[in-house]
Amino acid sequence: MADVQLPQLGESVAEGVITQWLVEVGDEVTVDQPIVEISTDKVDTEVPSPVAGTVTDIRFAVDDTVEVGQVIAVIGDADDAPSDEGASAGDEGAEKNGGDDEASTKPDPAPQATDEEPRERPRTARPASAASPSASSSGRRVQASPLVRRLLREAGIEPADVPGTGPAGRVTRADAEQAIATKGQGSPSSGGSSAAGSPSGASATSYPAPAPSAPTARERPAAAPVQVDFAGQTSVTQDLSRIRRIIARSMMDSLQSTAQLTAAVEADVTAIMNLRSAVKDAFRAREGASLTPLAIIARAVCMTLPRHPALNASIDQDAGTATFHRNVNLGFAVDTERGLLVPNVKNAQDLTVPGMARAIGDIASKSRSQKLGPDEISGGTFTITNTGSMGTLFDTPVLNPPEVAILATPAIEKRPVVISDGLSDSIAIRWMTYLCLTYDHRMVDGADAARFLQDLKFVLETHDFAAELGG
């Protein structure tokens, strides 16, 4: 018998909200199998089972607030599971007591169809909800998030008809998108929705191929992740999701508690783009990760920050202190189907470009699959937001306190640029980008920000990254 407690989910997090149970009483679980989704002010994550066994008790319902350390479920041997007879007797006793028994105040879960012989489920504290595993007409219980079920419903696909590749056969978003693409062959009614929030910005929608004479083939950008069904109405009012409320509060707190302004420089990254083009295929084959410009820029940031300690710091105005960090815990803003998350890579200053590329891919994958650990969402010292992945030309990002600086990396584009050799000028086509730094003026002066940006620009334009990339 093992108690499953709500773990510490961040250095300043004392409680969390249960957003979805992934198991029911009586379910068999394996070690490290996700059993519940928890949402906090800092992270949405899944809590794994510490042992293998049978779920014998679920102590809290969806939307309940639980304090760190409280027991949320019990995992025991199969023999420990409540029997049908015991459950029935308990129900009968509760009725005889006129509902005075504590269990009688707990709502009954809706009956679920399973592959097993039908039997009555014991009462638990978990009410039926849209976030629970759904039962199909075929009788197979399906585990899927509300978003996945919505995507499949809009495409006219039953969740039970989609093979799940997630833990315990759970239907993931990737499974849903594959099923939608297979069924509709890129139908606009399903493809656009399923591509929302895709990191590559590519839509699953299939558009007519351009005529052979067309100079370039362009795809429509991915649809917005927020979808609204107006149903003939002129406006629709909806409750904000939990994570949207958290983001809204955090952004307002950031703007109201810091003195923010943004500075920018333009950088010529032609050498980096040419090097990347030459080695990216071999890099992927060797490292198992994509070589993105972001990985190289992040490496350059870590090379530059030690010479500008005021930007890798935090400030406590009330205490009248500033804390300077030797290590760079580099945060990356990640666009997920639930909203923005900012996990960070610890000790990023020690990583080469290949290590940085693998680390970025790892935390992005964990963010989107809700696998982030508490230490990966807290303790950041400097953040990068890669708005250029969606084609943004310029940005003024908002700080992620207690950090005092955040760098936006907008789009890298080919532009005509004046080149001077000291004797004459010429115009050349170069890969150019802006580096946009938002900083807290309470800690960082404009001259400090300018020096950092010029230093970073110098590293990006002159440093030879070929040795790290094997090029």
PDB file of N, CA and C in Angstrom, residues 309 312-314 323-328 380-381:
ATOM      1  N   PRO A 309      27.129  40.999 -15.798  1.00  0.00           N
ATOM      2  CA  PRO A 309      26.432  40.340 -14.676  1.00  0.00           C
ATOM      3  C   PRO A 309      25.131  41.022 -14.257  1.00  0.00           C
ATOM      4  N   ASN A 312      22.160  39.160 -15.642  1.00  0.00           N
ATOM      5  CA  ASN A 312      21.899  37.810 -15.133  1.00  0.00           C
ATOM      6  C   ASN A 312      21.758  37.911 -13.615  1.00  0.00           C
ATOM      7  N   ALA A 313      20.783  38.696 -13.207  1.00  0.00           N
ATOM      8  CA  ALA A 313      20.639  39.051 -11.794  1.00  0.00           C
ATOM      9  C   ALA A 313      19.169  39.193 -11.439  1.00  0.00           C
ATOM     10  N   SER A 314      18.917  39.452 -10.174  1.00  0.00           N
ATOM     11  CA  SER A 314      17.572  39.760  -9.689  1.00  0.00           C
ATOM     12  C   SER A 314      17.695  40.868  -8.659  1.00  0.00           C
ATOM     13  N   THR A 323      20.945  40.411  -6.384  1.00  0.00           N
ATOM     14  CA  THR A 323      21.585  39.099  -6.382  1.00  0.00           C
ATOM     15  C   THR A 323      22.095  38.795  -7.777  1.00  0.00           C
ATOM     16  N   PHE A 324      23.408  38.550  -7.882  1.00  0.00           N
ATOM     17  CA  PHE A 324      24.030  38.245  -9.166  1.00  0.00           C
ATOM     18  C   PHE A 324      24.279  36.738  -9.246  1.00  0.00           C
ATOM     19  N   HIS A 325      23.947  36.163 -10.382  1.00  0.00           N
ATOM     20  CA  HIS A 325      24.024  34.710 -10.548  1.00  0.00           C
ATOM     21  C   HIS A 325      25.216  34.326 -11.419  1.00  0.00           C
ATOM     22  N   ARG A 326      26.047  33.435 -10.895  1.00  0.00           N
ATOM     23  CA  ARG A 326      27.184  32.962 -11.688  1.00  0.00           C
ATOM     24  C   ARG A 326      26.715  32.052 -12.818  1.00  0.00           C
ATOM     25  N   ASN A 327      25.798  31.154 -12.499  1.00  0.00           N
ATOM     26  CA  ASN A 327      25.289  30.230 -13.514  1.00  0.00           C
ATOM     27  C   ASN A 327      24.152  30.872 -14.298  1.00  0.00           C
ATOM     28  N   VAL A 328      24.015  30.447 -15.530  1.00  0.00           N
ATOM     29  CA  VAL A 328      22.935  30.919 -16.390  1.00  0.00           C
ATOM     30  C   VAL A 328      21.869  29.823 -16.470  1.00  0.00           C
ATOM     31  N   GLY A 380      14.860  30.326 -13.011  1.00  0.00           N
ATOM     32  CA  GLY A 380      15.453  30.929 -14.199  1.00  0.00           C
ATOM     33  C   GLY A 380      16.155  32.242 -13.874  1.00  0.00           C
ATOM     34  N   THR A 381      17.189  32.571 -14.665  1.00  0.00           N
ATOM     35  CA  THR A 381      17.917  33.827 -14.447  1.00  0.00           C
ATOM     36  C   THR A 381      17.880  34.751 -15.660  1.00  0.00           C
TER      37      THR A 381
END
